């Protein structure tokens, strides 16, 4: 991507799961933002949130994003996330309320 895109100076942390969230972040990336997709260990198998990681839909929604696995239920994972968030401009999540 070139720096001439309108959002090229923004860094996004992507914690999204269901369609609306990944679509939102994909749009930001299409406009030049740099995104890191953060996933829980073990991937998406059986979470009911749609799509196999190697399937067309997942690949389309998460194109041009970097990715990492991070256990946000572990204090060390939370500490890593907080360090990432200090340098991020945007954090996007669409978890279920509660």
PDB file of C-alpha atoms in Angstrom:
ATOM      1  CA  UNK A   1       0.000   0.000   0.000  1.00  0.00           C
ATOM      2  CA  UNK A   2       1.131   3.525  -0.593  1.00  0.00           C
ATOM      3  CA  UNK A   3       1.200   6.388   1.880  1.00  0.00           C
ATOM      4  CA  UNK A   4      -1.089   8.390  -0.403  1.00  0.00           C
ATOM      5  CA  UNK A   5      -4.185   6.556   0.830  1.00  0.00           C
ATOM      6  CA  UNK A   6      -6.286   8.671   3.231  1.00  0.00           C
ATOM      7  CA  UNK A   7      -5.959   6.404   6.302  1.00  0.00           C
ATOM      8  CA  UNK A   8      -2.335   5.319   5.813  1.00  0.00           C
ATOM      9  CA  UNK A   9      -1.180   6.926   9.072  1.00  0.00           C
ATOM     10  CA  UNK A  10      -3.608   4.911  11.249  1.00  0.00           C
ATOM     11  CA  UNK A  11      -2.951   1.646  13.082  1.00  0.00           C
ATOM     12  CA  UNK A  12      -5.955  -0.574  13.905  1.00  0.00           C
ATOM     13  CA  UNK A  13      -6.256  -3.462  16.359  1.00  0.00           C
ATOM     14  CA  UNK A  14      -8.941  -5.825  15.064  1.00  0.00           C
ATOM     15  CA  UNK A  15     -10.684  -7.911  17.745  1.00  0.00           C
ATOM     16  CA  UNK A  16     -13.781  -8.492  15.616  1.00  0.00           C
ATOM     17  CA  UNK A  17     -15.589 -11.777  15.024  1.00  0.00           C
ATOM     18  CA  UNK A  18     -18.978 -11.502  13.327  1.00  0.00           C
ATOM     19  CA  UNK A  19     -19.403 -10.073   9.827  1.00  0.00           C
ATOM     20  CA  UNK A  20     -20.024  -6.381  10.614  1.00  0.00           C
ATOM     21  CA  UNK A  21     -16.769  -5.958  12.542  1.00  0.00           C
ATOM     22  CA  UNK A  22     -14.390  -7.567  10.022  1.00  0.00           C
ATOM     23  CA  UNK A  23     -16.161  -5.686   7.215  1.00  0.00           C
ATOM     24  CA  UNK A  24     -15.614  -2.388   9.048  1.00  0.00           C
ATOM     25  CA  UNK A  25     -11.905  -3.050   9.540  1.00  0.00           C
ATOM     26  CA  UNK A  26     -11.524  -4.297   5.959  1.00  0.00           C
ATOM     27  CA  UNK A  27     -12.881  -0.938   4.768  1.00  0.00           C
ATOM     28  CA  UNK A  28     -10.343   0.924   6.925  1.00  0.00           C
ATOM     29  CA  UNK A  29      -7.563  -1.244   5.460  1.00  0.00           C
ATOM     30  CA  UNK A  30      -8.826  -0.648   1.923  1.00  0.00           C
ATOM     31  CA  UNK A  31      -8.386   3.080   2.633  1.00  0.00           C
ATOM     32  CA  UNK A  32      -4.809   2.530   3.808  1.00  0.00           C
ATOM     33  CA  UNK A  33      -4.933   1.770   7.545  1.00  0.00           C
ATOM     34  CA  UNK A  34      -2.577  -0.869   8.940  1.00  0.00           C
ATOM     35  CA  UNK A  35      -4.502  -3.561  10.823  1.00  0.00           C
ATOM     36  CA  UNK A  36      -3.506  -6.364  13.151  1.00  0.00           C
ATOM     37  CA  UNK A  37      -6.153  -9.100  13.462  1.00  0.00           C
ATOM     38  CA  UNK A  38      -5.973 -10.575  16.970  1.00  0.00           C
ATOM     39  CA  UNK A  39      -7.348 -14.080  17.445  1.00  0.00           C
ATOM     40  CA  UNK A  40      -7.649 -16.378  20.438  1.00  0.00           C
ATOM     41  CA  UNK A  41      -5.506 -19.544  20.502  1.00  0.00           C
ATOM     42  CA  UNK A  42      -7.294 -22.436  18.842  1.00  0.00           C
ATOM     43  CA  UNK A  43      -8.817 -20.294  16.125  1.00  0.00           C
ATOM     44  CA  UNK A  44     -12.462 -20.062  15.189  1.00  0.00           C
ATOM     45  CA  UNK A  45     -13.420 -23.722  15.057  1.00  0.00           C
ATOM     46  CA  UNK A  46     -16.855 -24.265  16.537  1.00  0.00           C
ATOM     47  CA  UNK A  47     -17.363 -20.725  17.784  1.00  0.00           C
ATOM     48  CA  UNK A  48     -20.512 -20.288  15.695  1.00  0.00           C
ATOM     49  CA  UNK A  49     -19.262 -17.008  14.287  1.00  0.00           C
ATOM     50  CA  UNK A  50     -18.980 -18.249  10.729  1.00  0.00           C
ATOM     51  CA  UNK A  51     -16.390 -19.356   8.311  1.00  0.00           C
ATOM     52  CA  UNK A  52     -13.368 -21.554   8.187  1.00  0.00           C
ATOM     53  CA  UNK A  53     -10.063 -19.668   8.384  1.00  0.00           C
ATOM     54  CA  UNK A  54      -9.071 -21.030   4.975  1.00  0.00           C
ATOM     55  CA  UNK A  55     -12.472 -20.375   3.417  1.00  0.00           C
ATOM     56  CA  UNK A  56     -13.194 -17.712   0.835  1.00  0.00           C
ATOM     57  CA  UNK A  57     -15.320 -15.579   3.167  1.00  0.00           C
ATOM     58  CA  UNK A  58     -12.703 -15.396   5.940  1.00  0.00           C
ATOM     59  CA  UNK A  59      -9.939 -14.636   3.448  1.00  0.00           C
ATOM     60  CA  UNK A  60     -12.009 -11.870   1.855  1.00  0.00           C
ATOM     61  CA  UNK A  61     -12.944 -10.242   5.168  1.00  0.00           C
ATOM     62  CA  UNK A  62      -9.398 -10.300   6.527  1.00  0.00           C
ATOM     63  CA  UNK A  63      -7.360  -9.522   3.418  1.00  0.00           C
ATOM     64  CA  UNK A  64      -4.360  -7.202   3.818  1.00  0.00           C
ATOM     65  CA  UNK A  65      -4.370  -7.508   7.616  1.00  0.00           C
ATOM     66  CA  UNK A  66      -1.521  -8.787   9.723  1.00  0.00           C
ATOM     67  CA  UNK A  67      -2.535 -11.341  12.321  1.00  0.00           C
ATOM     68  CA  UNK A  68      -1.449 -12.707  15.650  1.00  0.00           C
ATOM     69  CA  UNK A  69      -2.729 -15.134  18.249  1.00  0.00           C
ATOM     70  CA  UNK A  70      -3.129 -13.660  21.707  1.00  0.00           C
ATOM     71  CA  UNK A  71      -4.804 -15.208  24.748  1.00  0.00           C
ATOM     72  CA  UNK A  72      -6.741 -12.331  26.297  1.00  0.00           C
ATOM     73  CA  UNK A  73      -7.813 -14.576  29.194  1.00  0.00           C
ATOM     74  CA  UNK A  74      -4.198 -14.770  30.361  1.00  0.00           C
ATOM     75  CA  UNK A  75      -2.559 -11.860  32.250  1.00  0.00           C
ATOM     76  CA  UNK A  76       0.491 -12.014  29.961  1.00  0.00           C
ATOM     77  CA  UNK A  77      -1.752 -11.795  26.891  1.00  0.00           C
ATOM     78  CA  UNK A  78      -3.590  -8.822  28.392  1.00  0.00           C
ATOM     79  CA  UNK A  79      -0.260  -7.084  29.070  1.00  0.00           C
ATOM     80  CA  UNK A  80       0.813  -7.617  25.447  1.00  0.00           C
ATOM     81  CA  UNK A  81      -2.524  -6.285  24.209  1.00  0.00           C
ATOM     82  CA  UNK A  82      -2.181  -3.173  26.379  1.00  0.00           C
ATOM     83  CA  UNK A  83       1.275  -2.496  24.901  1.00  0.00           C
ATOM     84  CA  UNK A  84      -0.153  -2.850  21.385  1.00  0.00           C
ATOM     85  CA  UNK A  85      -3.075  -0.572  22.274  1.00  0.00           C
ATOM     86  CA  UNK A  86      -0.688   2.176  23.418  1.00  0.00           C
ATOM     87  CA  UNK A  87       0.540   2.565  19.836  1.00  0.00           C
ATOM     88  CA  UNK A  88      -2.808   1.956  18.109  1.00  0.00           C
ATOM     89  CA  UNK A  89      -5.075   4.716  16.885  1.00  0.00           C
ATOM     90  CA  UNK A  90      -8.205   2.546  16.675  1.00  0.00           C
ATOM     91  CA  UNK A  91      -9.421  -0.601  18.461  1.00  0.00           C
ATOM     92  CA  UNK A  92     -12.426  -2.330  16.891  1.00  0.00           C
ATOM     93  CA  UNK A  93     -14.388  -5.102  18.631  1.00  0.00           C
ATOM     94  CA  UNK A  94     -17.879  -6.453  18.244  1.00  0.00           C
ATOM     95  CA  UNK A  95     -18.221  -8.840  21.152  1.00  0.00           C
ATOM     96  CA  UNK A  96     -21.605  -9.824  22.492  1.00  0.00           C
ATOM     97  CA  UNK A  97     -22.835  -7.450  25.243  1.00  0.00           C
ATOM     98  CA  UNK A  98     -22.311  -8.560  28.815  1.00  0.00           C
TER      99      UNK A  98
END
